[in-house]
Short mmCIF file of C-alpha atoms in Angstrom, two decimals:
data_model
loop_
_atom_site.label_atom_id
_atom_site.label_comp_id
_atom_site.label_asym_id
_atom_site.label_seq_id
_atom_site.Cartn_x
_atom_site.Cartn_y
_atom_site.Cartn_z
CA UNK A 28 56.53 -68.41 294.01
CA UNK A 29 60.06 -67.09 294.03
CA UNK A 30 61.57 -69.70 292.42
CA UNK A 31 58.83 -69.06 289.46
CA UNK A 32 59.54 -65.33 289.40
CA UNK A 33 63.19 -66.00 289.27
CA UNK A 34 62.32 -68.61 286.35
CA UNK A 35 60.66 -66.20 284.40
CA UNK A 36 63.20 -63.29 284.64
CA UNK A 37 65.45 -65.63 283.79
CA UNK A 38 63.66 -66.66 280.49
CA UNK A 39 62.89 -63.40 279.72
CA UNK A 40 66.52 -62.34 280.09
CA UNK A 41 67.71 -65.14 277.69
CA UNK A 42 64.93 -64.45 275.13
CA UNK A 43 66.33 -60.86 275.13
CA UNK A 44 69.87 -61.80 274.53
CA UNK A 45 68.41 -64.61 271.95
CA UNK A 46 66.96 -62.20 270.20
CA UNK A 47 70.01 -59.45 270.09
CA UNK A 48 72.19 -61.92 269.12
CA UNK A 49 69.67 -63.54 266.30
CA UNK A 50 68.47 -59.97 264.68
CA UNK A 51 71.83 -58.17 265.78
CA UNK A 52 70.14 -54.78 265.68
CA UNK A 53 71.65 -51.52 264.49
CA UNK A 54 72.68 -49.33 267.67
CA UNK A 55 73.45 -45.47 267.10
CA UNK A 56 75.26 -44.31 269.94
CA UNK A 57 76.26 -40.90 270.88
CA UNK A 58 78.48 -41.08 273.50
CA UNK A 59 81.27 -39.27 274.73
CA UNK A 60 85.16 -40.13 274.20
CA UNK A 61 85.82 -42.44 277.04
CA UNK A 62 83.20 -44.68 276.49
CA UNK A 63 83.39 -45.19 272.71
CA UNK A 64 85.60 -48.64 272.78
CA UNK A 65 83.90 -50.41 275.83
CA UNK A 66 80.34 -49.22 274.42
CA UNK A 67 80.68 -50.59 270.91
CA UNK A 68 82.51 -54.12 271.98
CA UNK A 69 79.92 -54.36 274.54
CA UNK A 70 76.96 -54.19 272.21
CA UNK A 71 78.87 -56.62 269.84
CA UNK A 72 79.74 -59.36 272.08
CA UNK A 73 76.01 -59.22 272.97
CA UNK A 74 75.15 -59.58 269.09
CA UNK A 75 74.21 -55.97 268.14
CA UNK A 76 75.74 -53.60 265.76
CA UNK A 77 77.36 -50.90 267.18
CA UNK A 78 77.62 -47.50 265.05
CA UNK A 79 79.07 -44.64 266.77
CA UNK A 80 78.06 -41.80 263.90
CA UNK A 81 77.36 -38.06 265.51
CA UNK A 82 77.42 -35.96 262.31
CA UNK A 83 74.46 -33.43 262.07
CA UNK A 84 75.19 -33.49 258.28
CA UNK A 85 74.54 -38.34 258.75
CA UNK A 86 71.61 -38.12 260.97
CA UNK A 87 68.48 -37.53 258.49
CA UNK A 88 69.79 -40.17 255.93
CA UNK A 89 71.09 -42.80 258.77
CA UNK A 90 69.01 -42.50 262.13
CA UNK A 91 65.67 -43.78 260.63
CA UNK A 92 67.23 -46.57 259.68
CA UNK A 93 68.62 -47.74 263.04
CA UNK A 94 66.77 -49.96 265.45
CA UNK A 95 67.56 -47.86 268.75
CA UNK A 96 69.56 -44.78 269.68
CA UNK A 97 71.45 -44.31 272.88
CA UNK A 98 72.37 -40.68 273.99
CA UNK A 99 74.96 -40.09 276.56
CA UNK A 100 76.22 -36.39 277.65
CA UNK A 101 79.39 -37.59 279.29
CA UNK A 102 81.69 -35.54 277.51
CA UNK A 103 79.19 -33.03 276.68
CA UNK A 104 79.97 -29.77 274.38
CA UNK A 105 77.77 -27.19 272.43
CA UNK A 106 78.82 -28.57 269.08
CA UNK A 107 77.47 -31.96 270.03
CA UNK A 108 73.96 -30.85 271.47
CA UNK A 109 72.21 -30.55 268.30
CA UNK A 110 72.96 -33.57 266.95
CA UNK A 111 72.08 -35.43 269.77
CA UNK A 112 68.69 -33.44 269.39
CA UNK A 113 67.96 -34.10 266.01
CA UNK A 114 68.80 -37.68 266.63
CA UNK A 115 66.49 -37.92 269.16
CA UNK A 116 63.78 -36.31 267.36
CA UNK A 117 64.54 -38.00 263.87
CA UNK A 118 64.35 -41.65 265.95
CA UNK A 119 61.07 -40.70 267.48
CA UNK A 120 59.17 -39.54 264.21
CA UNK A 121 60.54 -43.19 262.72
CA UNK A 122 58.83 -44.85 265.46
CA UNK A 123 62.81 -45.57 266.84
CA UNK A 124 62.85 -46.38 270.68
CA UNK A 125 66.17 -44.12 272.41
CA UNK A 126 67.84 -44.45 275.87
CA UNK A 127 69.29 -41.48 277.56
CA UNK A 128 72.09 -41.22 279.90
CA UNK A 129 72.34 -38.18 281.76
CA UNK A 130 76.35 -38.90 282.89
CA UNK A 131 76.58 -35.81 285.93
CA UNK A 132 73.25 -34.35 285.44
CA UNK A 133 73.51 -32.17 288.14
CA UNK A 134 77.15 -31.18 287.61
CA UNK A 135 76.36 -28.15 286.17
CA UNK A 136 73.64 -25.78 284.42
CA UNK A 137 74.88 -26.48 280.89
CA UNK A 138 74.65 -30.06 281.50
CA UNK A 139 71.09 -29.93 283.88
CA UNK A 140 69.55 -28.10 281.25
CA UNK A 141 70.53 -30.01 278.24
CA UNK A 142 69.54 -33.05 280.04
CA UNK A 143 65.97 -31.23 280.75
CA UNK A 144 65.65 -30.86 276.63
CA UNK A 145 66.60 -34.30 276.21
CA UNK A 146 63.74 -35.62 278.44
CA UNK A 147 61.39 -33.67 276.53
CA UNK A 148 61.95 -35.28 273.48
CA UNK A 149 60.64 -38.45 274.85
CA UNK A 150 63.24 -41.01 275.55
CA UNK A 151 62.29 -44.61 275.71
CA UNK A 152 64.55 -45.20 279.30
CA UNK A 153 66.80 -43.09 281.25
CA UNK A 154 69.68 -45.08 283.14
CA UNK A 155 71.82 -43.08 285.01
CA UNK A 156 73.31 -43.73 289.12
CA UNK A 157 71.44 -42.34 292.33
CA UNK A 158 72.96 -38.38 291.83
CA UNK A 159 72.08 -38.41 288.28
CA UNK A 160 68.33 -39.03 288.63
CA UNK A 161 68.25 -36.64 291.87
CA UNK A 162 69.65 -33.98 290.04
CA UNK A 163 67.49 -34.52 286.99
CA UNK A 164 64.09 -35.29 289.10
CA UNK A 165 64.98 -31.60 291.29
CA UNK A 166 65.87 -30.09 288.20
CA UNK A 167 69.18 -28.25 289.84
CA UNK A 168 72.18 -28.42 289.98
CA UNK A 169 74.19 -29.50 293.30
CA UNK A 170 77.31 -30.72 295.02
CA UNK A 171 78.56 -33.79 293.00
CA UNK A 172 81.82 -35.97 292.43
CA UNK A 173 82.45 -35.61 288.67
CA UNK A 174 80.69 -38.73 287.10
CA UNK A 175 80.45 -40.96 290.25
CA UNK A 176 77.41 -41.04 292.68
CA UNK A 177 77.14 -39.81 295.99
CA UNK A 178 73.62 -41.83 296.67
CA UNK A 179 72.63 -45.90 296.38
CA UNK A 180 70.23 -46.39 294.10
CA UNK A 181 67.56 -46.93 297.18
CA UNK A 182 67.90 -43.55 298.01
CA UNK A 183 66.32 -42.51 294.48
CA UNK A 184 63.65 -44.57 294.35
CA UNK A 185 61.11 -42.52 294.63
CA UNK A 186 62.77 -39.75 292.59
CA UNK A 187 63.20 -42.65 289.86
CA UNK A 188 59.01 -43.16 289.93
CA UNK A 189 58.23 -39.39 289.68
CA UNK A 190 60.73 -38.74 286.82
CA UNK A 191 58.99 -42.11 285.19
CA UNK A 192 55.57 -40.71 285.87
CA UNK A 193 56.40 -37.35 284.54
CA UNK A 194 58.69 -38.36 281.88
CA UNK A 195 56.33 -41.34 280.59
CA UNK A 196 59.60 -43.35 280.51
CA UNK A 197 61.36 -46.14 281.75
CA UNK A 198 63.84 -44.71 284.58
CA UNK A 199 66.93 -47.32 285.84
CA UNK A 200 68.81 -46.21 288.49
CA UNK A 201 72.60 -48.24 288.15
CA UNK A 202 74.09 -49.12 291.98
CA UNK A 203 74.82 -52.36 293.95
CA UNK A 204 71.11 -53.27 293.14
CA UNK A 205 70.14 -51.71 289.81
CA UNK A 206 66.52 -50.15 290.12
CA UNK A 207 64.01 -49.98 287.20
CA UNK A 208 60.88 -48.42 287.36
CA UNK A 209 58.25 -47.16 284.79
CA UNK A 210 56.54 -45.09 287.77
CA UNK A 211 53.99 -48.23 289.60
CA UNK A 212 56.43 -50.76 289.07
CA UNK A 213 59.91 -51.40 290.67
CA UNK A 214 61.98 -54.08 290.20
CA UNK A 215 65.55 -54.26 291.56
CA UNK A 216 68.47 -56.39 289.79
CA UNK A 217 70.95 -57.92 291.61
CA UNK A 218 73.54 -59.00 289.77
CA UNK A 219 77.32 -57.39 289.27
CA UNK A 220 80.06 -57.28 291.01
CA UNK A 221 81.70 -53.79 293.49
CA UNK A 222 84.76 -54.16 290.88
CA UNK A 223 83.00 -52.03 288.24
CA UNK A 224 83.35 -48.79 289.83
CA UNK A 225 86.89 -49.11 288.95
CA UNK A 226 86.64 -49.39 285.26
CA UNK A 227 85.35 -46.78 283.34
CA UNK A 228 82.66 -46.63 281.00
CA UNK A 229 80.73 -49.54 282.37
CA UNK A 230 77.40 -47.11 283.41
CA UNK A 231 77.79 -46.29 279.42
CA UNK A 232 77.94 -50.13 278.55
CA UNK A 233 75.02 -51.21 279.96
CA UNK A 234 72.68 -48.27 278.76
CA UNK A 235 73.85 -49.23 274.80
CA UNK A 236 73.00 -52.71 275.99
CA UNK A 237 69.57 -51.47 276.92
CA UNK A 238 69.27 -49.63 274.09
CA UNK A 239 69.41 -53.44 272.32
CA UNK A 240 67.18 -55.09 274.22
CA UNK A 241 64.50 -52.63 273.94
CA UNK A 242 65.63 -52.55 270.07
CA UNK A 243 64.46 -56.25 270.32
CA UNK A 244 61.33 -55.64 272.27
CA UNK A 245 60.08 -51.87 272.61
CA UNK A 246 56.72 -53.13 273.58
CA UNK A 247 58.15 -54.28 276.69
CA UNK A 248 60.90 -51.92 277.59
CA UNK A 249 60.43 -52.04 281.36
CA UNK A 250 61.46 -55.38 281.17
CA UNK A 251 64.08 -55.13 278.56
CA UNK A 252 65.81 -52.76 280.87
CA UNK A 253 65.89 -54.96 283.94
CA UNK A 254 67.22 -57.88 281.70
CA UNK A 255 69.72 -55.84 280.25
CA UNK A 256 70.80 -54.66 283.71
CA UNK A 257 71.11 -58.22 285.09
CA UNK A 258 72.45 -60.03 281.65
CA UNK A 259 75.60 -57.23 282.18
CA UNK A 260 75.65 -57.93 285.87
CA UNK A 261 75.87 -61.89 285.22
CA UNK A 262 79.06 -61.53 282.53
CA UNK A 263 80.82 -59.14 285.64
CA UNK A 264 79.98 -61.86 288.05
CA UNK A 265 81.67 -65.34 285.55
CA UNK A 266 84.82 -62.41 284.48
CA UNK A 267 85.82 -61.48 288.03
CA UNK A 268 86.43 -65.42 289.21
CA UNK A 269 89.27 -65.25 285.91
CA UNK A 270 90.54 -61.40 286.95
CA UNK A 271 93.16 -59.68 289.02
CA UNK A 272 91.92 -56.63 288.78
CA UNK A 273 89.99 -54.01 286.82
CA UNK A 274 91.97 -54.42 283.11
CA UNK A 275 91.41 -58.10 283.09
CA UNK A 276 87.63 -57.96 284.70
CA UNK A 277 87.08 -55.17 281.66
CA UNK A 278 88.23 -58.23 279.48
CA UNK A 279 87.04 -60.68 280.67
CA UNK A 280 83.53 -59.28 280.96
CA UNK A 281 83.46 -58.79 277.17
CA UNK A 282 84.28 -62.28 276.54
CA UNK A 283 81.90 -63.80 279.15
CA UNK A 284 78.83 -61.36 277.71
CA UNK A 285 79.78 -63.10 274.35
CA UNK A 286 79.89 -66.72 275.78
CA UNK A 287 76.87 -66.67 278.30
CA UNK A 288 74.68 -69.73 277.68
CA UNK A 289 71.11 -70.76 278.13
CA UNK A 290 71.77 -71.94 281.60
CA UNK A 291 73.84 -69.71 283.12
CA UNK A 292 71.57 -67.09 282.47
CA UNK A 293 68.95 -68.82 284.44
CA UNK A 294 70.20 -70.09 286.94
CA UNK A 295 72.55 -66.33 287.85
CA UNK A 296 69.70 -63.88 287.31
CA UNK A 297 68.46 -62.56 290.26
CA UNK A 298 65.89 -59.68 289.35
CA UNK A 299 62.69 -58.81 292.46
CA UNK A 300 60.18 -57.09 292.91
CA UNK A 301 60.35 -53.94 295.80
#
């Protein structure tokens, strides 16, 4: 029976990279400085189409006409809240799916209660580390370290259902097992390597990647999540045999994302149930 569960994760991952890489659908990101690059030649060695537009004055003509949005508050300022607002709302009224990552939730009030207004415009999935979904699931602000977490992803489990639950989303919780949970369900992915802490911007990768696979499937976006989470996890796992460090696993990961074959995928994925 494992072996079959494994089998069909595994098929389900491929069909969602298939699929991203067939359709290459249109990905609106709003993201914050750092995380521009690595975001957009993620999503296009995966086969999407990156566009990394945050204009107020671009978002009525172009956002209904993308096939998923991804938020992310990293480098957060008041001139860029209401665009990632309208964005949100404009991709919901089209019918849009969007992906939200709350980068130091609980770092401080601005941030906590932007975050807050972002959840209530119904995101699709939230991804964000252990402190991220505390912070947001307490709704306060409290001791952090910048953007990095100071909890596994086990420790926000249950945190991760309630925010699902309450939210009506998809919550993913990024660590050395990647949790995803739409509130009954949990699944953990196991894939990645410890390496990724030490390049920036890779939290920020794989929620745009999400954001494509649920562009490719919104009806299941619990699983599209998981997938996404794992499919990332596999390219870290071939690029670190080739690297010496972080620059060349950052590269390297990019080019094994773009060259991962039908049975790699299967036979590396390692997504459970908990």
């Amino acid at each position: 029976m494992e072996d079959e569960t494994k089998n069909n994760w595994g098929s389900t991952a491929w069909a969602h990279l298939s699929s991203t890489r067939q359709h290459s659908p249109l990905i609106q990101c709003i993201t914050n400085f750092v995380s521009m690059d690595f975001m957009a030649n993620t999503l296009l060695a995966a086969g999407a189409s990156p566009a990394m537009l945050h204009s107020l004055q671009e978002i009525p003509d172009f956002t209904p006409n993308i096939n998923a949005l991804c938020i992310n508050i990293g480098t957060l300022t008041a001139d860029w809240l209401p665009a990632m607002k309208m964005a949100a709302e404009v991709a919901v009224k089209a019918g849009k799916p969007w992906v939200l990552d709350p980068v130091a939730a609980g770092a401080s009030k601005f941030r906590l209660e932007a975050c807050i207004e972002l959840v209530k415009l119904k995101p699709c999935v939230i991804r964000g580390n252990g402190s991220e979904i505390l912070a947001l699931f307490r709704a306060s602000v409290g001791s952090t370290k910048g953007v990095d977490s100071m909890h596994d992803s086990t420790d926000a489990i249950e945190a991760a259902k309630s925010l699902a639950e309450a939210s009506g989303c998809i919550v993913a919780v990024s660590g050395a097992v990647d949790i995803v949970t739409d509130g009954k369900r949990v699944v953990g992915a196991r894939n990645g390597v410890a390496m990724l802490q030490k390049i920036t911007a890779t939290g920020c990768s794989v929620t745009a990647l999400i954001a494509a696979f649920v562009a490719v499937d919104p009806v299941h976006a619990f699983e599209a999540t998981a997938t996404a989470l794992s499919i990332f996890g596999v390219a870290a796992e071939m690029a670190i045999d080739l690297s010496k460090g972080p620059a060349s696993l950052r590269m390297h990961l990019i080019d094994s994302l773009y060259g991962l074959d039908h049975s790699t995928v299967l036979k590396r994925v390692n997504i459970t149930s908990l």
